[in-house]
Amino acid sequence: MNTIDSPDTTPTGSYSPPVDKLLTYGEPDVINAASWPNYLELGLTAEHIPALIHMATNKELDFADFKSIEAGAPIHAWRTLGQLQAVEAVEPLLTLFDRAEDNEWVAEEVPETFGLIGPQALPMLEAYLTDRTHKEWSRINVSTGVKAIGIRWPDARLASIAILSKLLENSAPDETDFNSFLVTDLIGLKAKEAAPVIEQAFKDDRIDLSIPGDWDDVRERLDLLSTEEVE
């Protein structure tokens, strides 16, 4: 993973304009990426990416009282990085999944940020996902980022499906949660192409049926109307 040049001990008030505006932007709403405010209207551009990466991953802000106005700054920062399609932010943002595994904002929004950044993020997400030293739930959330890219960028759909299919095909039997959410991500991509791999995972008993349902449920959700479509 790339490191961030600025130390995490940088005082929150030391960000220069217009990045400092995110410290007082206010409490973020829980909304999907399509409805995020246009942060670029603040005058934020590619030259501000290093400072935005620092703000998004600033441990000092992690411990800010969530009732304080500064607490939302990392969220506003990663949203801005997504809108700037800042590929250089992908690896620093991936560190948040290990550091803040239980943070719902990270789990819900950083994958959407990857979706905005686009297909250039896929190799880094794939490398993270294939590294089993990362916690299972962190990998589950990152796989959602692969799905988000495939949905937002039609030209990257097949590449996203290929990554998730390969992960499912090579997954361990004891990774049932991970495997099951891979299936739900593939369903989200309408990945009929992955049907043989998904079916084999069910046959190998590597899926928790409470998550995507059984194979018949998945076939219906993928609109596979005949057995020929999965052969």
PDB file of C-alpha atoms in Angstrom:
ATOM      1  CA  MET A   1       0.000   0.000   0.000  1.00  0.00           C
ATOM      2  CA  ASN A   2       1.146   3.537  -0.695  1.00  0.00           C
ATOM      3  CA  THR A   3       1.931   5.663   2.303  1.00  0.00           C
ATOM      4  CA  ILE A   4       0.839   9.244   2.777  1.00  0.00           C
ATOM      5  CA  ASP A   5       3.604  11.818   2.882  1.00  0.00           C
ATOM      6  CA  SER A   6       1.920  14.083   5.447  1.00  0.00           C
ATOM      7  CA  PRO A   7       1.879  12.692   9.012  1.00  0.00           C
ATOM      8  CA  ASP A   8      -1.461  11.898  10.571  1.00  0.00           C
ATOM      9  CA  THR A   9      -0.634  14.280  13.383  1.00  0.00           C
ATOM     10  CA  THR A  10      -1.218  17.305  11.157  1.00  0.00           C
ATOM     11  CA  PRO A  11      -3.603  19.632  13.051  1.00  0.00           C
ATOM     12  CA  THR A  12      -7.052  19.647  11.540  1.00  0.00           C
ATOM     13  CA  GLY A  13      -6.909  23.416  11.146  1.00  0.00           C
ATOM     14  CA  SER A  14      -3.786  23.392   8.960  1.00  0.00           C
ATOM     15  CA  TYR A  15      -5.490  22.473   5.690  1.00  0.00           C
ATOM     16  CA  SER A  16      -5.217  25.241   3.131  1.00  0.00           C
ATOM     17  CA  PRO A  17      -8.139  26.670   1.162  1.00  0.00           C
ATOM     18  CA  PRO A  18     -10.231  25.345  -0.449  1.00  0.00           C
ATOM     19  CA  VAL A  19      -9.610  21.945   1.221  1.00  0.00           C
ATOM     20  CA  ASP A  20     -10.235  23.492   4.635  1.00  0.00           C
ATOM     21  CA  LYS A  21     -13.838  24.149   3.599  1.00  0.00           C
ATOM     22  CA  LEU A  22     -14.537  20.430   4.036  1.00  0.00           C
ATOM     23  CA  LEU A  23     -13.801  20.727   7.765  1.00  0.00           C
ATOM     24  CA  THR A  24     -16.871  22.913   8.153  1.00  0.00           C
ATOM     25  CA  TYR A  25     -19.020  21.478   5.353  1.00  0.00           C
ATOM     26  CA  GLY A  26     -21.349  19.921   7.900  1.00  0.00           C
ATOM     27  CA  GLU A  27     -22.800  16.537   8.740  1.00  0.00           C
ATOM     28  CA  PRO A  28     -23.072  14.351   5.630  1.00  0.00           C
ATOM     29  CA  ASP A  29     -26.338  12.729   4.618  1.00  0.00           C
ATOM     30  CA  VAL A  30     -26.557   8.979   4.057  1.00  0.00           C
ATOM     31  CA  ILE A  31     -27.233   9.023   0.318  1.00  0.00           C
ATOM     32  CA  ASN A  32     -25.921   7.213  -2.736  1.00  0.00           C
ATOM     33  CA  ALA A  33     -23.070   8.597  -4.781  1.00  0.00           C
ATOM     34  CA  ALA A  34     -25.358   9.957  -7.486  1.00  0.00           C
ATOM     35  CA  SER A  35     -26.809  12.355  -4.906  1.00  0.00           C
ATOM     36  CA  TRP A  36     -23.570  13.507  -3.270  1.00  0.00           C
ATOM     37  CA  PRO A  37     -23.028  17.269  -3.373  1.00  0.00           C
ATOM     38  CA  ASN A  38     -20.801  18.546  -6.164  1.00  0.00           C
ATOM     39  CA  TYR A  39     -17.718  19.249  -4.065  1.00  0.00           C
ATOM     40  CA  LEU A  40     -15.813  20.479  -7.105  1.00  0.00           C
ATOM     41  CA  GLU A  41     -17.910  23.632  -6.933  1.00  0.00           C
ATOM     42  CA  LEU A  42     -15.765  24.567  -3.931  1.00  0.00           C
ATOM     43  CA  GLY A  43     -12.815  24.979  -6.297  1.00  0.00           C
ATOM     44  CA  LEU A  44     -11.267  21.593  -5.515  1.00  0.00           C
ATOM     45  CA  THR A  45      -9.118  20.253  -8.351  1.00  0.00           C
ATOM     46  CA  ALA A  46      -6.486  17.598  -9.037  1.00  0.00           C
ATOM     47  CA  GLU A  47      -3.820  19.736  -7.357  1.00  0.00           C
ATOM     48  CA  HIS A  48      -5.630  19.208  -4.045  1.00  0.00           C
ATOM     49  CA  ILE A  49      -5.612  15.399  -4.248  1.00  0.00           C
ATOM     50  CA  PRO A  50      -2.674  14.877  -1.811  1.00  0.00           C
ATOM     51  CA  ALA A  51      -4.359  17.023   0.851  1.00  0.00           C
ATOM     52  CA  LEU A  52      -7.700  15.300   0.250  1.00  0.00           C
ATOM     53  CA  ILE A  53      -6.088  11.876   0.646  1.00  0.00           C
ATOM     54  CA  HIS A  54      -4.569  13.037   3.901  1.00  0.00           C
ATOM     55  CA  MET A  55      -7.918  14.325   5.145  1.00  0.00           C
ATOM     56  CA  ALA A  56      -9.756  11.156   4.115  1.00  0.00           C
ATOM     57  CA  THR A  57      -7.295   8.956   6.006  1.00  0.00           C
ATOM     58  CA  ASN A  58      -6.379  11.308   8.863  1.00  0.00           C
ATOM     59  CA  LYS A  59      -6.373   9.308  12.102  1.00  0.00           C
ATOM     60  CA  GLU A  60      -6.808  12.505  14.110  1.00  0.00           C
ATOM     61  CA  LEU A  61     -10.154  13.060  12.405  1.00  0.00           C
ATOM     62  CA  ASP A  62     -11.066   9.423  13.072  1.00  0.00           C
ATOM     63  CA  PHE A  63     -11.229  10.298  16.755  1.00  0.00           C
ATOM     64  CA  ALA A  64     -13.125  13.547  16.335  1.00  0.00           C
ATOM     65  CA  ASP A  65     -16.332  13.749  18.335  1.00  0.00           C
ATOM     66  CA  PHE A  66     -18.966  12.809  15.762  1.00  0.00           C
ATOM     67  CA  LYS A  67     -21.084  15.664  17.066  1.00  0.00           C
ATOM     68  CA  SER A  68     -18.309  18.059  16.034  1.00  0.00           C
ATOM     69  CA  ILE A  69     -18.474  19.652  12.610  1.00  0.00           C
ATOM     70  CA  GLU A  70     -15.020  18.292  11.661  1.00  0.00           C
ATOM     71  CA  ALA A  71     -16.118  14.669  12.034  1.00  0.00           C
ATOM     72  CA  GLY A  72     -17.642  14.594   8.577  1.00  0.00           C
ATOM     73  CA  ALA A  73     -14.494  15.892   6.866  1.00  0.00           C
ATOM     74  CA  PRO A  74     -13.040  12.471   5.884  1.00  0.00           C
ATOM     75  CA  ILE A  75     -16.363  11.522   4.290  1.00  0.00           C
ATOM     76  CA  HIS A  76     -16.490  14.741   2.293  1.00  0.00           C
ATOM     77  CA  ALA A  77     -12.845  14.221   1.328  1.00  0.00           C
ATOM     78  CA  TRP A  78     -13.250  10.710  -0.079  1.00  0.00           C
ATOM     79  CA  ARG A  79     -16.378  11.762  -1.939  1.00  0.00           C
ATOM     80  CA  THR A  80     -14.361  14.572  -3.523  1.00  0.00           C
ATOM     81  CA  LEU A  81     -11.601  12.137  -4.454  1.00  0.00           C
ATOM     82  CA  GLY A  82     -14.202  10.026  -6.207  1.00  0.00           C
ATOM     83  CA  GLN A  83     -15.524  13.015  -8.116  1.00  0.00           C
ATOM     84  CA  LEU A  84     -11.959  13.874  -9.129  1.00  0.00           C
ATOM     85  CA  GLN A  85     -11.461  10.242 -10.281  1.00  0.00           C
ATOM     86  CA  ALA A  86      -8.273  10.243  -8.208  1.00  0.00           C
ATOM     87  CA  VAL A  87      -6.674   6.872  -8.968  1.00  0.00           C
ATOM     88  CA  GLU A  88      -3.791   7.699  -6.630  1.00  0.00           C
ATOM     89  CA  ALA A  89      -6.283   7.688  -3.747  1.00  0.00           C
ATOM     90  CA  VAL A  90      -7.283   4.026  -4.191  1.00  0.00           C
ATOM     91  CA  GLU A  91      -4.509   2.388  -2.186  1.00  0.00           C
ATOM     92  CA  PRO A  92      -4.642   4.885   0.708  1.00  0.00           C
ATOM     93  CA  LEU A  93      -8.414   4.483   0.878  1.00  0.00           C
ATOM     94  CA  LEU A  94      -8.062   0.694   0.945  1.00  0.00           C
ATOM     95  CA  THR A  95      -6.214   1.017   4.260  1.00  0.00           C
ATOM     96  CA  LEU A  96      -9.441   2.308   5.811  1.00  0.00           C
ATOM     97  CA  PHE A  97     -11.077  -1.114   5.484  1.00  0.00           C
ATOM     98  CA  ASP A  98      -8.508  -2.704   7.791  1.00  0.00           C
ATOM     99  CA  ARG A  99      -8.280   0.261  10.151  1.00  0.00           C
ATOM    100  CA  ALA A 100     -12.009   0.913  10.434  1.00  0.00           C
ATOM    101  CA  GLU A 101     -13.565  -2.469   9.736  1.00  0.00           C
ATOM    102  CA  ASP A 102     -16.741  -1.658  11.687  1.00  0.00           C
ATOM    103  CA  ASN A 103     -17.175   1.861  10.334  1.00  0.00           C
ATOM    104  CA  GLU A 104     -20.432   1.867   8.369  1.00  0.00           C
ATOM    105  CA  TRP A 105     -19.482   5.020   6.470  1.00  0.00           C
ATOM    106  CA  VAL A 106     -16.342   3.313   5.156  1.00  0.00           C
ATOM    107  CA  ALA A 107     -18.212   0.124   4.311  1.00  0.00           C
ATOM    108  CA  GLU A 108     -21.018   1.931   2.478  1.00  0.00           C
ATOM    109  CA  GLU A 109     -19.297   4.867   0.827  1.00  0.00           C
ATOM    110  CA  VAL A 110     -15.706   4.006  -0.023  1.00  0.00           C
ATOM    111  CA  PRO A 111     -16.839   1.287  -2.481  1.00  0.00           C
ATOM    112  CA  GLU A 112     -19.017   3.955  -4.103  1.00  0.00           C
ATOM    113  CA  THR A 113     -15.956   6.195  -4.267  1.00  0.00           C
ATOM    114  CA  PHE A 114     -14.131   3.446  -6.152  1.00  0.00           C
ATOM    115  CA  GLY A 115     -17.104   3.289  -8.491  1.00  0.00           C
ATOM    116  CA  LEU A 116     -16.634   6.972  -9.291  1.00  0.00           C
ATOM    117  CA  ILE A 117     -12.858   6.620  -9.714  1.00  0.00           C
ATOM    118  CA  GLY A 118     -13.421   3.975 -12.343  1.00  0.00           C
ATOM    119  CA  PRO A 119     -11.774   1.003 -14.076  1.00  0.00           C
ATOM    120  CA  GLN A 120      -8.207   2.055 -13.297  1.00  0.00           C
ATOM    121  CA  ALA A 121      -8.922   1.091  -9.686  1.00  0.00           C
ATOM    122  CA  LEU A 122      -9.689  -2.539 -10.556  1.00  0.00           C
ATOM    123  CA  PRO A 123      -6.125  -3.953 -10.412  1.00  0.00           C
ATOM    124  CA  MET A 124      -5.622  -2.504  -6.924  1.00  0.00           C
ATOM    125  CA  LEU A 125      -8.976  -3.802  -5.702  1.00  0.00           C
ATOM    126  CA  GLU A 126      -8.233  -7.238  -7.143  1.00  0.00           C
ATOM    127  CA  ALA A 127      -4.844  -7.327  -5.402  1.00  0.00           C
ATOM    128  CA  TYR A 128      -6.518  -6.483  -2.094  1.00  0.00           C
ATOM    129  CA  LEU A 129      -9.225  -9.108  -2.585  1.00  0.00           C
ATOM    130  CA  THR A 130      -6.791 -11.907  -3.390  1.00  0.00           C
ATOM    131  CA  ASP A 131      -4.780 -11.183  -0.228  1.00  0.00           C
ATOM    132  CA  ARG A 132      -6.333 -13.382   2.451  1.00  0.00           C
ATOM    133  CA  THR A 133      -4.428 -11.596   5.204  1.00  0.00           C
ATOM    134  CA  HIS A 134      -7.165  -8.949   5.037  1.00  0.00           C
ATOM    135  CA  LYS A 135     -10.223  -9.581   7.171  1.00  0.00           C
ATOM    136  CA  GLU A 136     -13.165 -11.266   5.499  1.00  0.00           C
ATOM    137  CA  TRP A 137     -15.604  -8.395   5.990  1.00  0.00           C
ATOM    138  CA  SER A 138     -13.067  -5.922   4.655  1.00  0.00           C
ATOM    139  CA  ARG A 139     -12.747  -8.031   1.512  1.00  0.00           C
ATOM    140  CA  ILE A 140     -16.537  -8.300   1.249  1.00  0.00           C
ATOM    141  CA  ASN A 141     -16.829  -4.512   1.277  1.00  0.00           C
ATOM    142  CA  VAL A 142     -14.036  -4.065  -1.258  1.00  0.00           C
ATOM    143  CA  SER A 143     -15.719  -6.559  -3.600  1.00  0.00           C
ATOM    144  CA  THR A 144     -18.689  -4.197  -3.584  1.00  0.00           C
ATOM    145  CA  GLY A 145     -16.345  -1.600  -5.048  1.00  0.00           C
ATOM    146  CA  VAL A 146     -15.617  -3.914  -7.977  1.00  0.00           C
ATOM    147  CA  LYS A 147     -19.355  -4.247  -8.537  1.00  0.00           C
ATOM    148  CA  ALA A 148     -19.794  -0.465  -8.325  1.00  0.00           C
ATOM    149  CA  ILE A 149     -17.209   0.036 -11.054  1.00  0.00           C
ATOM    150  CA  GLY A 150     -18.848  -2.543 -13.301  1.00  0.00           C
ATOM    151  CA  ILE A 151     -22.240  -0.914 -12.895  1.00  0.00           C
ATOM    152  CA  ARG A 152     -21.112   2.688 -13.358  1.00  0.00           C
ATOM    153  CA  TRP A 153     -18.684   1.986 -16.218  1.00  0.00           C
ATOM    154  CA  PRO A 154     -20.321  -0.353 -18.796  1.00  0.00           C
ATOM    155  CA  ASP A 155     -17.008  -0.924 -20.585  1.00  0.00           C
ATOM    156  CA  ALA A 156     -15.604  -2.316 -17.318  1.00  0.00           C
ATOM    157  CA  ARG A 157     -18.530  -4.647 -16.613  1.00  0.00           C
ATOM    158  CA  LEU A 158     -16.908  -7.772 -18.051  1.00  0.00           C
ATOM    159  CA  ALA A 159     -13.611  -7.043 -16.298  1.00  0.00           C
ATOM    160  CA  SER A 160     -15.454  -6.646 -12.993  1.00  0.00           C
ATOM    161  CA  ILE A 161     -17.341  -9.901 -13.552  1.00  0.00           C
ATOM    162  CA  ALA A 162     -14.083 -11.676 -14.386  1.00  0.00           C
ATOM    163  CA  ILE A 163     -12.454 -10.519 -11.143  1.00  0.00           C
ATOM    164  CA  LEU A 164     -15.389 -11.584  -8.966  1.00  0.00           C
ATOM    165  CA  SER A 165     -15.835 -14.878 -10.829  1.00  0.00           C
ATOM    166  CA  LYS A 166     -12.164 -15.770 -10.434  1.00  0.00           C
ATOM    167  CA  LEU A 167     -12.320 -14.989  -6.726  1.00  0.00           C
ATOM    168  CA  LEU A 168     -15.375 -17.225  -6.330  1.00  0.00           C
ATOM    169  CA  GLU A 169     -13.844 -20.020  -8.380  1.00  0.00           C
ATOM    170  CA  ASN A 170     -10.648 -19.992  -6.281  1.00  0.00           C
ATOM    171  CA  SER A 171     -12.253 -19.298  -2.907  1.00  0.00           C
ATOM    172  CA  ALA A 172     -11.784 -21.425   0.174  1.00  0.00           C
ATOM    173  CA  PRO A 173     -14.670 -23.571   1.484  1.00  0.00           C
ATOM    174  CA  ASP A 174     -14.538 -21.814   4.860  1.00  0.00           C
ATOM    175  CA  GLU A 175     -15.069 -18.362   3.277  1.00  0.00           C
ATOM    176  CA  THR A 176     -18.800 -18.861   3.032  1.00  0.00           C
ATOM    177  CA  ASP A 177     -19.723 -15.245   3.845  1.00  0.00           C
ATOM    178  CA  PHE A 178     -17.211 -13.898   1.341  1.00  0.00           C
ATOM    179  CA  ASN A 179     -18.337 -16.372  -1.314  1.00  0.00           C
ATOM    180  CA  SER A 180     -21.982 -15.575  -0.722  1.00  0.00           C
ATOM    181  CA  PHE A 181     -21.492 -11.831  -1.083  1.00  0.00           C
ATOM    182  CA  LEU A 182     -19.464 -12.420  -4.232  1.00  0.00           C
ATOM    183  CA  VAL A 183     -22.585 -14.093  -5.600  1.00  0.00           C
ATOM    184  CA  THR A 184     -24.753 -11.123  -4.622  1.00  0.00           C
ATOM    185  CA  ASP A 185     -22.282  -8.774  -6.323  1.00  0.00           C
ATOM    186  CA  LEU A 186     -22.401 -10.898  -9.466  1.00  0.00           C
ATOM    187  CA  ILE A 187     -26.187 -10.793  -9.347  1.00  0.00           C
ATOM    188  CA  GLY A 188     -25.937  -7.005  -9.076  1.00  0.00           C
ATOM    189  CA  LEU A 189     -23.901  -7.041 -12.286  1.00  0.00           C
ATOM    190  CA  LYS A 190     -26.515  -9.298 -13.953  1.00  0.00           C
ATOM    191  CA  ALA A 191     -23.634 -11.659 -14.601  1.00  0.00           C
ATOM    192  CA  LYS A 192     -25.180 -14.526 -16.537  1.00  0.00           C
ATOM    193  CA  GLU A 193     -21.629 -15.142 -17.744  1.00  0.00           C
ATOM    194  CA  ALA A 194     -20.702 -16.252 -14.210  1.00  0.00           C
ATOM    195  CA  ALA A 195     -23.528 -18.780 -13.847  1.00  0.00           C
ATOM    196  CA  PRO A 196     -21.320 -21.901 -14.194  1.00  0.00           C
ATOM    197  CA  VAL A 197     -18.914 -20.666 -11.517  1.00  0.00           C
ATOM    198  CA  ILE A 198     -21.782 -19.718  -9.210  1.00  0.00           C
ATOM    199  CA  GLU A 199     -23.516 -23.053  -9.714  1.00  0.00           C
ATOM    200  CA  GLN A 200     -20.309 -24.921  -8.910  1.00  0.00           C
ATOM    201  CA  ALA A 201     -19.916 -22.949  -5.682  1.00  0.00           C
ATOM    202  CA  PHE A 202     -23.394 -24.113  -4.649  1.00  0.00           C
ATOM    203  CA  LYS A 203     -22.532 -27.714  -5.552  1.00  0.00           C
ATOM    204  CA  ASP A 204     -19.360 -27.462  -3.463  1.00  0.00           C
ATOM    205  CA  ASP A 205     -21.364 -26.181  -0.468  1.00  0.00           C
ATOM    206  CA  ARG A 206     -19.365 -22.931  -0.332  1.00  0.00           C
ATOM    207  CA  ILE A 207     -22.409 -20.645  -0.104  1.00  0.00           C
ATOM    208  CA  ASP A 208     -24.501 -19.531   2.879  1.00  0.00           C
ATOM    209  CA  LEU A 209     -28.034 -19.898   1.516  1.00  0.00           C
ATOM    210  CA  SER A 210     -29.331 -17.202   3.865  1.00  0.00           C
ATOM    211  CA  ILE A 211     -27.439 -14.553   1.876  1.00  0.00           C
ATOM    212  CA  PRO A 212     -28.148 -14.986  -1.868  1.00  0.00           C
ATOM    213  CA  GLY A 213     -30.746 -17.744  -1.537  1.00  0.00           C
ATOM    214  CA  ASP A 214     -30.369 -21.166  -3.136  1.00  0.00           C
ATOM    215  CA  TRP A 215     -29.285 -21.870  -6.705  1.00  0.00           C
ATOM    216  CA  ASP A 216     -32.847 -21.711  -7.999  1.00  0.00           C
ATOM    217  CA  ASP A 217     -33.247 -18.276  -6.419  1.00  0.00           C
ATOM    218  CA  VAL A 218     -30.039 -17.095  -8.054  1.00  0.00           C
ATOM    219  CA  ARG A 219     -31.062 -18.506 -11.432  1.00  0.00           C
ATOM    220  CA  GLU A 220     -34.304 -16.559 -11.199  1.00  0.00           C
ATOM    221  CA  ARG A 221     -32.555 -13.320 -10.208  1.00  0.00           C
ATOM    222  CA  LEU A 222     -30.140 -13.728 -13.118  1.00  0.00           C
ATOM    223  CA  ASP A 223     -33.087 -14.403 -15.407  1.00  0.00           C
ATOM    224  CA  LEU A 224     -31.717 -17.792 -16.425  1.00  0.00           C
ATOM    225  CA  LEU A 225     -34.831 -19.337 -17.843  1.00  0.00           C
ATOM    226  CA  SER A 226     -33.371 -22.587 -19.092  1.00  0.00           C
ATOM    227  CA  THR A 227     -30.582 -24.963 -18.137  1.00  0.00           C
ATOM    228  CA  GLU A 228     -28.985 -24.362 -21.521  1.00  0.00           C
ATOM    229  CA  GLU A 229     -28.087 -20.818 -20.460  1.00  0.00           C
ATOM    230  CA  VAL A 230     -25.734 -22.078 -17.787  1.00  0.00           C
ATOM    231  CA  GLU A 231     -24.018 -24.754 -19.809  1.00  0.00           C
TER     232      GLU A 231
END
